[in-house]
Coordinates of C-alpha atoms in Angstrom, one line a residue:
Chain J
M1258 CA 94.2 118.1 77.4
G1259 CA 96.8 115.5 78.5
S1260 CA 96.3 112.8 76.0
N1261 CA 96.3 115.3 73.0
K1262 CA 99.9 116.4 73.4
S1263 CA 101.2 113.0 74.3
T1264 CA 100.1 111.4 71.1
L1265 CA 102.0 114.1 69.3
Q1266 CA 105.2 113.2 71.1
H1267 CA 106.7 111.5 68.1
I1268 CA 106.3 114.5 66.0
P1269 CA 109.2 116.8 66.5
N1270 CA 108.4 120.3 67.7
A1271 CA 104.7 119.7 67.4
E1272 CA 103.7 122.3 69.9
E1273 CA 105.7 125.1 68.4
L1274 CA 104.3 124.2 65.0
M1275 CA 100.9 124.5 66.3
E1276 CA 101.6 127.9 67.9
E1277 CA 103.3 129.1 64.8
T1278 CA 100.9 128.0 62.1
G1279 CA 97.6 127.7 64.0
F1280 CA 96.8 124.2 62.9
S1281 CA 95.1 122.1 65.5
A1282 CA 96.6 119.0 67.0
A1283 CA 94.4 116.8 64.9
H1284 CA 95.5 118.6 61.7
I1285 CA 99.1 118.3 62.6
Q1286 CA 98.7 114.6 63.1
R1287 CA 96.9 114.1 59.9
L1288 CA 99.5 116.2 58.0
Y1289 CA 102.2 114.1 59.5
D1290 CA 100.6 110.9 58.5
R1291 CA 100.3 112.4 54.9
F1292 CA 103.9 113.5 55.0
Q1293 CA 105.0 110.1 55.9
L1294 CA 102.8 108.5 53.3
L1295 CA 104.4 110.8 50.6
D1296 CA 108.0 110.2 51.9
R1297 CA 108.5 106.9 50.1
D1298 CA 112.0 106.2 51.0
Q1299 CA 111.5 107.4 54.6
M1300 CA 114.3 109.9 54.5
G1301 CA 112.5 112.3 56.7
G1302 CA 111.9 114.8 53.9
L1303 CA 110.1 115.1 50.7
R1304 CA 112.0 115.4 47.5
N1305 CA 111.0 116.2 43.9
E1306 CA 110.3 112.5 43.2
D1307 CA 107.9 112.3 46.1
F1308 CA 105.9 115.2 44.9
E1309 CA 106.0 113.8 41.4
A1310 CA 104.3 110.6 42.7
I1311 CA 101.1 112.5 43.2
P1312 CA 99.2 112.1 39.8
E1313 CA 96.9 115.0 40.4
L1314 CA 99.8 117.3 41.1
V1315 CA 101.7 116.2 38.0
T1316 CA 98.8 117.2 35.8
N1317 CA 98.9 120.8 37.2
P1318 CA 100.4 123.2 34.7
I1319 CA 102.5 125.0 37.3
K1320 CA 103.6 121.9 39.2
D1321 CA 107.2 122.8 39.2
R1322 CA 106.6 126.2 40.7
I1323 CA 104.4 124.7 43.4
I1324 CA 107.0 122.1 44.2
G1325 CA 109.6 124.9 44.2
A1326 CA 107.6 126.7 46.8
F1327 CA 108.3 123.9 49.2
L1328 CA 111.9 123.3 48.3
S1329 CA 113.7 126.5 49.1
P1330 CA 116.6 127.4 46.7
G1331 CA 119.6 125.2 47.4
K1332 CA 117.7 122.5 49.2
D1333 CA 116.4 119.5 47.6
M1334 CA 114.4 118.1 50.4
V1335 CA 111.6 119.7 52.6
D1336 CA 111.3 118.5 56.2
F1337 CA 108.0 118.3 58.1
P1338 CA 108.0 121.7 59.8
S1339 CA 108.7 123.6 56.5
F1340 CA 106.1 121.4 54.8
V1341 CA 103.5 122.5 57.4
R1342 CA 104.5 126.2 57.2
V1343 CA 103.9 126.3 53.5
L1344 CA 100.5 124.6 54.0
A1345 CA 99.7 127.1 56.7
H1346 CA 99.3 129.8 54.1
F1347 CA 96.2 128.1 52.9
Q1348 CA 94.3 128.1 56.1
P1349 CA 91.2 130.2 56.0
T1350 CA 91.9 133.7 57.3
N1351 CA 89.2 133.7 59.9
S1352 CA 90.3 130.4 61.7
K1353 CA 90.6 131.0 65.4
R1354 CA 93.9 131.6 66.9
S1355 CA 94.7 131.5 70.5
K1356 CA 97.6 133.9 70.5
T1357 CA 98.5 136.7 68.1
S1358 CA 102.1 136.5 67.5
S1359 CA 104.3 139.4 66.7
Q1360 CA 104.9 138.4 63.1
E1361 CA 102.0 138.2 60.7
Q1362 CA 100.1 135.0 60.7
Y1363 CA 100.8 132.6 57.8
N1364 CA 97.3 132.8 56.7
S1365 CA 96.9 136.5 56.4
P1366 CA 95.8 137.9 53.1
T1367 CA 99.2 139.6 52.6
R1368 CA 101.0 136.3 53.3
K1369 CA 98.8 134.5 50.8
L1370 CA 99.5 137.1 48.3
Q1371 CA 103.2 136.9 48.9
F1372 CA 103.0 133.1 48.2
V1373 CA 101.5 133.6 44.8
F1374 CA 103.9 136.5 44.2
Q1375 CA 106.8 134.2 44.7
L1376 CA 105.4 131.7 42.3
Y1377 CA 105.9 134.4 39.7
D1378 CA 109.0 136.0 41.1
Q1379 CA 111.4 133.1 40.8
D1380 CA 114.6 134.9 41.4
R1381 CA 113.2 136.5 44.6
D1382 CA 114.2 140.0 43.7
G1383 CA 110.9 141.4 44.9
K1384 CA 109.7 142.3 41.3
I1385 CA 108.1 140.4 38.5
S1386 CA 110.0 141.1 35.3
K1387 CA 108.6 140.6 31.9
T1388 CA 110.8 137.6 31.4
E1389 CA 109.5 136.1 34.5
M1390 CA 105.9 136.5 33.4
L1391 CA 106.7 135.2 30.0
Q1392 CA 108.2 132.1 31.7
V1393 CA 105.1 131.5 33.6
L1394 CA 102.9 131.7 30.6
Q1395 CA 105.2 129.4 28.7
E1396 CA 105.0 126.8 31.4
M1397 CA 101.2 127.1 31.8
L1398 CA 100.5 127.0 28.1
R1399 CA 103.3 124.6 27.2
M1400 CA 104.7 126.9 24.6
E1401 CA 102.2 125.7 22.2
E1402 CA 101.4 129.2 21.2
T1403 CA 103.8 131.0 18.9
D1404 CA 106.1 133.4 20.6
E1405 CA 104.2 136.4 19.2
Q1406 CA 100.9 135.4 20.7
L1407 CA 102.5 134.7 24.0
Q1408 CA 104.2 138.1 23.9
S1409 CA 101.1 140.0 23.2
V1410 CA 99.2 138.2 25.9
M1411 CA 101.9 138.8 28.3
E1412 CA 102.2 142.5 27.4
K1413 CA 98.5 143.1 28.0
A1414 CA 98.6 141.5 31.4
F1415 CA 101.6 143.3 32.3
Q1416 CA 100.3 146.7 31.3
E1417 CA 97.3 146.1 33.4
A1418 CA 99.3 145.7 36.5
D1419 CA 102.4 147.8 36.0
L1420 CA 101.1 151.1 37.2
D1421 CA 104.3 153.1 37.3
Q1422 CA 105.4 151.7 33.9
D1423 CA 108.9 150.7 35.1
D1424 CA 108.7 147.3 33.3
A1425 CA 108.5 145.4 36.6
I1426 CA 105.6 144.6 38.9
S1427 CA 106.4 145.2 42.5
F1428 CA 104.5 143.5 45.3
D1429 CA 102.5 146.6 46.0
E1430 CA 101.4 146.9 42.3
F1431 CA 100.5 143.1 42.4
K1432 CA 98.5 143.7 45.5
K1433 CA 96.7 146.6 43.9
S1434 CA 95.7 144.8 40.8
L1435 CA 94.1 142.1 42.8
E1436 CA 92.5 144.2 45.5
K1437 CA 88.9 143.4 44.3
L1438 CA 89.5 139.7 44.8
D1439 CA 88.5 138.0 48.0
I1440 CA 92.0 136.6 48.6
S1441 CA 91.1 134.7 51.7
E1442 CA 88.3 132.8 50.0
K1443 CA 90.1 132.0 46.8
M1444 CA 93.4 131.0 48.4
S1445 CA 92.1 128.9 51.2
I1446 CA 91.6 125.2 51.5
G1447 CA 88.7 123.9 53.5
F1448 CA 90.4 122.0 56.3
L1449 CA 87.9 119.9 58.1
C1450 CA 88.0 119.8 61.9
Chain M
M262 CA 114.8 63.6 77.7
E263 CA 113.4 60.6 76.0
D264 CA 110.1 61.0 77.8
L265 CA 110.0 64.6 76.6
W266 CA 110.5 63.6 73.0
V267 CA 107.8 61.0 73.3
A268 CA 105.4 63.4 74.8
V269 CA 106.1 65.9 72.1
L270 CA 105.5 63.5 69.3
W271 CA 102.5 62.2 70.9
G272 CA 101.1 65.7 71.3
M273 CA 101.8 66.5 67.6
K274 CA 99.9 63.3 66.6
I275 CA 96.9 64.3 68.6
W276 CA 97.2 67.8 67.2
L277 CA 97.2 66.4 63.7
Y278 CA 94.2 64.1 64.3
L279 CA 92.2 67.0 65.8
I280 CA 92.9 69.2 62.8
I281 CA 92.0 66.6 60.3
S282 CA 88.8 65.6 62.0
L283 CA 87.6 68.9 63.2
I284 CA 88.6 71.1 60.4
M285 CA 89.7 69.3 57.3
V286 CA 86.9 66.8 57.0
P287 CA 84.2 69.3 57.4
A288 CA 86.0 71.6 54.9
M289 CA 86.3 68.9 52.4
F290 CA 82.7 68.0 52.5
G291 CA 81.4 71.5 52.8
F292 CA 79.7 71.3 56.2
S293 CA 80.6 73.2 59.4
L294 CA 80.9 72.1 63.0
G295 CA 80.4 75.5 64.2
I296 CA 83.8 76.0 65.7
S297 CA 84.7 78.9 63.5
E298 CA 81.3 80.5 64.0
T299 CA 81.8 80.4 67.7
Y300 CA 85.3 81.9 67.3
M301 CA 83.9 84.8 65.1
T302 CA 81.2 85.5 67.6
I303 CA 83.6 85.7 70.5
L304 CA 85.9 87.9 68.4
I305 CA 83.2 90.3 67.3
K306 CA 82.0 90.7 70.9
T307 CA 85.6 91.4 72.0
L308 CA 86.3 94.0 69.4
E309 CA 83.0 95.7 70.1
W310 CA 83.8 95.9 73.8
A311 CA 87.2 97.2 73.0
T312 CA 85.8 99.9 70.8
L313 CA 83.4 101.0 73.4
K314 CA 86.2 101.1 76.0
L315 CA 88.4 103.2 73.7
Q316 CA 85.6 105.6 72.9
K317 CA 84.7 106.0 76.5
E318 CA 88.3 106.9 77.5
K319 CA 88.6 109.5 74.7
A320 CA 85.1 110.9 74.8
D321 CA 86.2 114.0 76.7
E322 CA 89.2 114.7 74.6
Q323 CA 89.4 115.4 71.0
T324 CA 89.5 112.1 69.1
L325 CA 92.2 112.4 66.5
K326 CA 91.0 109.6 64.4
T327 CA 87.3 110.3 64.1
S328 CA 87.6 111.6 60.6
A329 CA 90.0 108.8 59.6
S330 CA 87.6 107.6 56.9
N331 CA 86.7 111.2 55.9
G332 CA 88.9 113.5 54.1
L333 CA 91.2 116.1 55.6
I334 CA 90.0 118.8 53.3
Q335 CA 86.8 119.7 51.6
R336 CA 87.3 120.2 47.9
E337 CA 85.2 122.2 45.6
D338 CA 84.5 120.5 42.3
G339 CA 84.1 123.6 40.2
S340 CA 85.5 123.2 36.7
M341 CA 88.7 125.1 35.6
E342 CA 86.5 127.4 33.4
K343 CA 84.0 128.3 36.1
E344 CA 86.6 129.0 38.7
L345 CA 88.8 131.1 36.5
E346 CA 85.8 133.1 35.4
E347 CA 85.0 133.8 39.0
L348 CA 88.5 135.0 39.6
R349 CA 88.4 137.3 36.6
R350 CA 85.1 138.8 37.5
S351 CA 86.9 141.2 39.9
R352 CA 88.5 143.2 37.1
P353 CA 87.0 144.9 34.1
K354 CA 86.6 143.0 30.9
P355 CA 89.9 143.1 29.1
P356 CA 90.3 144.9 25.8
V357 CA 90.5 143.0 22.5
G358 CA 92.3 139.7 22.6
G359 CA 94.5 137.8 25.3
D360 CA 92.8 136.9 28.5
F361 CA 95.5 136.1 31.0
T362 CA 95.5 137.7 34.5
L363 CA 97.8 137.3 37.4
S364 CA 94.9 135.9 39.4
D365 CA 94.8 132.7 37.3
C366 CA 97.6 131.3 39.3
F367 CA 95.5 131.3 42.4
Y368 CA 93.3 128.6 41.0
F369 CA 96.3 126.4 40.1
S370 CA 98.2 126.9 43.1
R371 CA 95.3 126.1 45.3
K372 CA 94.5 123.0 43.3
G373 CA 98.1 122.0 43.5
I374 CA 98.3 122.4 47.3
E375 CA 95.0 120.6 47.7
S376 CA 96.4 117.6 45.9
I377 CA 99.5 117.6 48.0
V378 CA 97.5 117.5 51.1
E379 CA 95.1 114.9 49.9
D380 CA 94.7 113.1 46.6
E381 CA 92.6 110.3 45.3
V382 CA 95.3 108.1 44.1
T383 CA 98.3 107.7 46.5
Q384 CA 96.1 106.8 49.4
R385 CA 94.8 103.7 47.5
F386 CA 98.2 102.1 47.6
S387 CA 98.6 101.8 51.4
S388 CA 96.4 100.0 53.9
E389 CA 93.0 101.5 54.8
E390 CA 93.0 103.4 58.1
L391 CA 90.8 102.0 60.8
V392 CA 88.2 104.1 62.6
S393 CA 88.9 102.3 65.9
W394 CA 91.8 100.1 66.9
N395 CA 91.3 96.4 66.5
L396 CA 93.7 95.1 69.1
L397 CA 96.4 94.3 66.6
T398 CA 99.9 95.7 67.2
R399 CA 100.3 96.5 63.5
T400 CA 97.3 98.9 63.4
N401 CA 98.3 100.7 66.6
N402 CA 99.8 104.0 65.6
D403 CA 100.2 105.6 69.0
F404 CA 100.0 103.3 71.9
E405 CA 98.6 104.8 74.9
Y406 CA 97.9 102.9 78.1
I407 CA 94.1 103.0 78.4
S408 CA 93.2 100.5 80.9
L409 CA 94.5 97.2 82.5
K410 CA 91.7 95.1 81.0
L411 CA 92.3 96.3 77.5
T412 CA 96.0 95.6 77.8
L413 CA 95.3 92.2 79.1
V414 CA 92.9 91.4 76.2
Y415 CA 95.5 92.8 73.8
G416 CA 98.2 90.5 75.3
L417 CA 95.9 87.5 75.2
G418 CA 95.1 88.3 71.7
I419 CA 98.8 88.2 70.8
F420 CA 99.2 84.8 72.5
V421 CA 96.2 83.4 70.8
R422 CA 97.1 84.6 67.4
Y423 CA 100.7 83.8 67.3
C424 CA 100.8 80.6 69.5
I425 CA 97.6 78.9 68.7
L426 CA 96.1 80.2 65.5
A427 CA 99.2 80.8 63.4
P428 CA 100.6 77.3 63.7
L429 CA 97.2 75.8 63.1
R430 CA 96.7 78.0 60.0
I431 CA 100.2 77.2 58.6
T432 CA 99.6 73.5 59.1
L433 CA 96.3 73.8 57.2
A434 CA 97.7 75.8 54.4
C435 CA 100.5 73.4 53.9
I436 CA 98.1 70.4 53.8
G437 CA 95.8 72.3 51.5
L438 CA 98.5 73.1 49.0
T439 CA 100.0 69.6 49.1
W440 CA 96.6 68.1 48.6
L441 CA 96.0 70.4 45.7
V442 CA 99.1 69.2 43.9
I443 CA 98.6 65.5 44.7
G444 CA 94.9 65.6 44.0
T445 CA 95.0 67.3 40.7
S446 CA 97.9 65.3 39.5
A447 CA 96.0 62.2 40.4
V448 CA 92.8 63.3 38.6
G449 CA 95.0 64.2 35.6
F450 CA 95.6 60.5 35.0
L451 CA 92.0 59.8 34.3
P452 CA 90.8 60.0 30.7
N453 CA 88.6 62.9 29.8
S454 CA 85.1 62.2 30.9
S455 CA 82.4 63.8 33.0
V456 CA 83.6 61.8 36.0
K457 CA 87.1 63.6 35.5
Y458 CA 85.5 67.0 35.4
W459 CA 83.4 66.3 38.4
L460 CA 86.4 65.0 40.3
S461 CA 88.6 67.8 39.3
E462 CA 86.1 70.4 40.5
W463 CA 85.7 68.6 43.7
V464 CA 89.4 68.4 44.3
H465 CA 89.9 72.1 43.5
V466 CA 87.1 73.3 45.7
M467 CA 88.1 71.1 48.5
C468 CA 91.7 72.4 48.5
Y469 CA 90.6 76.0 48.4
R470 CA 88.2 75.3 51.3
I471 CA 91.1 74.0 53.3
C472 CA 93.2 77.0 52.4
A473 CA 90.3 79.2 53.5
R474 CA 90.1 77.6 56.8
G475 CA 93.8 78.1 56.9
L476 CA 93.2 81.8 56.9
S477 CA 90.1 81.8 59.1
A478 CA 88.1 83.2 56.2
A479 CA 84.4 83.9 56.8
I480 CA 83.0 84.6 53.4
R481 CA 79.4 85.7 52.7
Y482 CA 78.2 85.1 49.1
H483 CA 75.4 87.2 47.8
N484 CA 73.2 86.7 44.8
R485 CA 74.5 83.3 44.0
E486 CA 72.0 82.9 41.1
N487 CA 74.4 85.2 39.1
K488 CA 77.3 82.9 39.5
P489 CA 79.6 82.8 36.5
K490 CA 78.8 80.1 33.9
K491 CA 81.0 78.2 31.5
G492 CA 82.2 80.1 28.5
G493 CA 82.2 83.5 30.2
I494 CA 84.8 85.7 31.9
C495 CA 84.6 86.5 35.6
V496 CA 86.0 89.9 36.5
A497 CA 86.6 91.1 40.0
N498 CA 88.4 93.9 41.9
H499 CA 91.8 92.9 43.1
T500 CA 93.1 93.4 46.6
T501 CA 95.3 90.4 47.2
P502 CA 96.2 87.1 45.7
I503 CA 93.9 85.6 48.3
D504 CA 91.0 86.8 46.2
I505 CA 91.5 83.6 44.2
V506 CA 90.9 81.5 47.3
I507 CA 87.9 83.5 48.2
L508 CA 86.3 83.1 44.8
C509 CA 87.2 79.5 44.2
N510 CA 85.6 78.5 47.4
D511 CA 82.3 78.7 45.7
G512 CA 83.0 77.5 42.3
C513 CA 85.6 76.5 39.7
Y514 CA 87.4 78.9 37.6
A515 CA 90.1 78.7 35.0
M516 CA 93.0 80.9 35.9
V517 CA 95.0 83.1 33.7
G518 CA 98.6 84.1 34.6
Q519 CA 102.2 83.9 34.0
V520 CA 104.2 80.7 34.3
H521 CA 106.3 80.8 37.4
G522 CA 109.2 78.7 38.5
G523 CA 109.6 77.1 42.0
L524 CA 106.7 76.2 44.2
M525 CA 104.2 78.3 42.2
G526 CA 105.3 76.5 39.0
I527 CA 104.7 73.0 40.6
V528 CA 101.2 74.1 41.6
Q529 CA 100.4 75.5 38.2
R530 CA 101.6 72.5 36.4
A531 CA 99.6 70.2 38.7
M532 CA 96.5 72.2 38.3
V533 CA 96.6 72.3 34.5
R534 CA 96.6 68.5 34.5
S535 CA 93.2 68.2 35.8
C536 CA 91.4 71.0 34.0
P537 CA 92.5 73.6 31.5
H538 CA 93.9 76.9 32.9
V539 CA 95.6 79.5 30.7
W540 CA 99.2 79.9 31.6
F541 CA 101.4 82.2 29.6
E542 CA 105.1 82.2 29.2
R543 CA 106.7 85.6 30.0
A544 CA 107.4 86.3 26.4
E545 CA 104.0 85.5 25.2
M546 CA 102.4 88.0 27.6
K547 CA 103.8 90.8 25.5
D548 CA 102.0 89.7 22.4
R549 CA 98.5 91.1 22.8
H550 CA 97.1 89.2 19.9
L551 CA 98.3 85.9 21.1
V552 CA 96.8 86.6 24.5
T553 CA 93.5 87.6 23.1
K554 CA 93.4 84.6 20.8
R555 CA 94.1 82.1 23.6
L556 CA 91.5 83.7 25.7
K557 CA 89.0 83.7 22.9
D558 CA 89.6 80.0 22.2
H559 CA 89.1 79.1 25.8
V560 CA 85.9 81.1 26.1
N561 CA 84.4 79.7 22.8
D562 CA 84.9 76.2 24.0
K563 CA 81.7 75.9 26.1
T564 CA 82.9 72.9 28.1
K565 CA 85.7 74.9 29.7
L566 CA 85.4 76.7 32.9
P567 CA 84.8 80.5 33.1
I568 CA 88.0 82.5 33.1
L569 CA 88.9 84.5 36.2
I570 CA 90.5 87.9 35.5
F571 CA 91.5 90.9 37.6
P572 CA 91.4 93.7 35.2
E573 CA 93.0 96.3 37.5
G574 CA 96.2 94.4 36.9
T575 CA 97.5 95.2 40.4
C576 CA 96.5 95.1 44.0
V577 CA 94.8 98.1 45.5
N578 CA 93.6 98.6 49.1
N579 CA 89.9 97.8 48.8
T580 CA 88.6 101.3 49.2
S581 CA 88.3 101.9 45.5
V582 CA 88.3 100.3 42.1
M583 CA 90.9 101.7 39.7
M584 CA 91.0 101.6 35.9
F585 CA 90.1 98.3 34.2
K586 CA 92.4 97.3 31.5
K587 CA 90.4 96.8 28.3
G588 CA 92.0 93.6 27.2
S589 CA 89.4 91.2 28.6
F590 CA 86.6 93.3 27.5
E591 CA 87.6 93.1 23.8
I592 CA 87.0 89.3 23.5
G593 CA 83.3 89.6 23.2
A594 CA 82.4 87.1 25.8
T595 CA 79.7 87.4 28.5
I596 CA 81.3 89.2 31.5
Y597 CA 80.3 88.2 35.0
P598 CA 81.2 91.0 37.4
V599 CA 82.0 90.1 41.0
A600 CA 82.6 92.6 43.8
I601 CA 84.7 91.7 46.8
K602 CA 84.8 93.8 49.9
Y603 CA 87.0 92.9 52.9
D604 CA 86.1 94.0 56.5
P605 CA 89.3 95.7 57.7
K606 CA 88.5 95.2 61.3
F607 CA 89.5 91.6 61.4
G608 CA 92.6 91.9 59.4
D609 CA 94.1 93.9 56.5
A610 CA 93.8 91.9 53.4
F611 CA 95.6 94.3 51.1
W612 CA 98.9 93.1 49.8
N613 CA 101.3 96.0 49.6
S614 CA 103.9 94.4 47.4
S615 CA 106.4 97.2 47.7
K616 CA 106.4 96.8 51.4
Y617 CA 105.9 93.1 52.1
S618 CA 107.1 90.0 50.2
M619 CA 104.6 87.2 49.5
V620 CA 105.9 85.2 52.4
S621 CA 105.8 87.9 55.0
Y622 CA 102.4 88.9 53.7
L623 CA 101.0 85.4 54.2
L624 CA 102.4 85.3 57.7
R625 CA 100.7 88.6 58.4
M626 CA 97.4 87.2 57.2
M627 CA 97.8 84.2 59.4
T628 CA 98.4 86.2 62.4
S629 CA 95.4 88.4 62.0
W630 CA 92.2 87.8 63.7
A631 CA 90.3 86.5 60.6
L632 CA 89.5 87.3 57.1
V633 CA 85.9 88.5 56.7
C634 CA 84.6 89.4 53.4
N635 CA 81.5 89.8 51.2
V636 CA 81.3 88.6 47.7
W637 CA 78.5 89.9 45.5
Y638 CA 77.8 88.2 42.1
L639 CA 76.4 90.8 39.8
P640 CA 74.2 90.1 36.7
A641 CA 76.0 89.2 33.5
M642 CA 76.9 92.1 31.2
H643 CA 77.5 92.2 27.5
Q644 CA 79.2 94.8 25.3
Q645 CA 76.4 96.8 23.8
E646 CA 76.0 98.2 20.3
G647 CA 78.2 101.2 19.7
E648 CA 80.0 100.8 22.9
D649 CA 83.8 100.4 22.7
A650 CA 85.9 98.2 25.0
V651 CA 86.9 101.1 27.3
Q652 CA 83.4 102.3 27.8
F653 CA 82.3 98.7 28.4
A654 CA 85.1 98.3 31.0
N655 CA 84.1 101.5 32.7
R656 CA 80.5 100.4 32.9
V657 CA 81.4 97.1 34.5
K658 CA 83.8 98.9 36.9
S659 CA 81.0 101.3 38.0
A660 CA 78.7 98.4 38.7
I661 CA 81.3 96.7 40.8
A662 CA 82.3 99.9 42.7
H663 CA 78.6 100.6 43.4
Q664 CA 77.8 97.2 44.7
G665 CA 80.9 97.0 46.8
G666 CA 80.6 100.4 48.2
L667 CA 84.0 101.4 46.8
V668 CA 85.1 104.6 45.1
D669 CA 85.0 104.5 41.3
L670 CA 88.3 106.0 40.0
Q671 CA 89.5 106.6 36.5
W672 CA 93.1 106.5 37.5
D673 CA 95.3 103.6 36.5
G674 CA 96.4 101.2 39.2
G675 CA 99.8 101.1 37.4
L676 CA 100.5 104.5 39.0
K677 CA 101.6 102.5 42.0
R678 CA 104.9 102.1 40.3
A679 CA 104.9 104.2 37.2
K680 CA 104.6 107.9 36.8
V681 CA 101.5 109.5 35.3
K682 CA 101.7 110.2 31.6
E683 CA 102.7 113.6 30.3
T684 CA 99.5 113.6 28.2
F685 CA 97.4 114.2 31.3
R686 CA 99.4 117.4 32.0
E687 CA 99.2 118.5 28.3
Q688 CA 95.4 118.1 28.4
Q689 CA 95.2 120.5 31.3
Q690 CA 97.6 122.9 29.6
K691 CA 95.6 122.8 26.4
K692 CA 92.3 123.4 28.3
Y693 CA 93.8 126.5 29.9
S694 CA 95.4 127.8 26.8
N695 CA 92.0 127.7 25.1
M696 CA 90.8 130.1 27.7
V697 CA 93.8 132.3 27.5
V698 CA 94.6 132.4 23.8
G699 CA 91.5 130.9 22.4
D700 CA 89.9 134.3 22.5
E701 CA 92.9 135.6 20.6
S702 CA 92.2 133.5 17.5
S703 CA 88.7 134.8 17.4
N704 CA 89.9 138.3 17.4
S705 CA 92.8 137.9 15.0
D706 CA 93.3 140.3 12.2

């Protein structure tokens, strides 16, 4: 046990992060190496430009929202602990945890759903409005479609989920519309030990 | 004081004579006295011993670096269509037209996060991670005190590398370069004849051999029957400018490149006196037609040496081969592919030009253990009927990657500095919109 912790000494708050997120020491180390590789100007944080240097990410239709998930509103840089916390959402749900903390674990199905919900709900008001859904579609489809087509696609998807017809999709409605999906499988990354 | 000076000078003379007789002369004439072989054997044994020692110490604990060469995550390679279909299966088939669901975002966000954790491209522009420490300070990420013996060997290694090997290598490199300039200029005075060509080749190879000794390079050439011939183009994967020294140790090539000023310029001008190389002015390089024409002319003259080109256009870290620029494959000459693979245990050959300048890079090379590499000559390739330059380039690239045990990537090495083009993102968006709205058009009124 001794040598494990000592090698993480240069990573700030490594032990707390491990407790909080459930990542093993090996994972934290590898993520830290990755973080440092991405942090080109060695500022101790990742900015927009650092994310944009990943070619595979830039080709993703919703890259700006994914980057936005790391950079909380008002901040333009994400530090290592926040970086790891976001990634913790994508751990498999059934990964072993030593302690059960009082707050829900990052990789619970609900937290995973919340992550995607926030990708849609950009103004963080707890509801997805029609405008917000339209914005997502415009980003993903690059507004190549005429507005009408986009509107009708959006309407249909909205009607499916908006059960109480109040022109907004709440988190519970969101959850309900996806209840048949195996969230933990679809929203997990296969971290190798 | 006087005595001290005399002693120092005397010591330096002996030093120089030793170098010339033991290293330079064998290098010049291509035979070996076995000194470097002995050094390499001792080195390999030491590194093996160190690895075992490290593994023993860490056997009962979790080794943090066991999967250094493997990925951090396992990625599924399903296509966008397949995975989105799976996501949508959980809900009833939608009514007429418009197929977007909230779950589509799952796929994209997962893919996005996966690429943030690990992607194929950014890791190629930094040095390869070692599986086990090789007793160099620079590759030691988290120094732990393992045992006294190991630390002593490490300390001894530092002394040997910095105080014995480095001065020796620097001396050799200087001699090699000087000799290159003088030798090629001298040969340049001769009239064009077969003697001149023979002498020019001999001078070139000799100087590169001295430079190779200056880096303690241990090179293994494979399949030498496929060596590039005159009138062809030799292409190889690019890791460092030292690739040139490695390849030219075994044959003579015509170089292609930009005219530089300063020391490089002197070397270039001297070299071109003895045999034709293709140097371009900076302005000329922008003109693709001019470049192609000059290369074509060179290639069509069957008396001229094969051209050496690195189609990646930039240095990558020798774990993969990145996109080949199609320029050299449009000329219509015979292509001789060559794969070069360095062994990272003995020293990291990759030149990370954003991190190190040329001089500090060379100093790092000279204070490594050695430079060990394998060179494979692949059979000649020609452009086939109905194959365009890009396809041909990819075919050659795959052959090189396969032989060298490198990952074959489609990404452009230029991404080291430049951003990826918007068109790639547009492609993805188009693909996705076909799935979402493509149905719409088939159901339009």
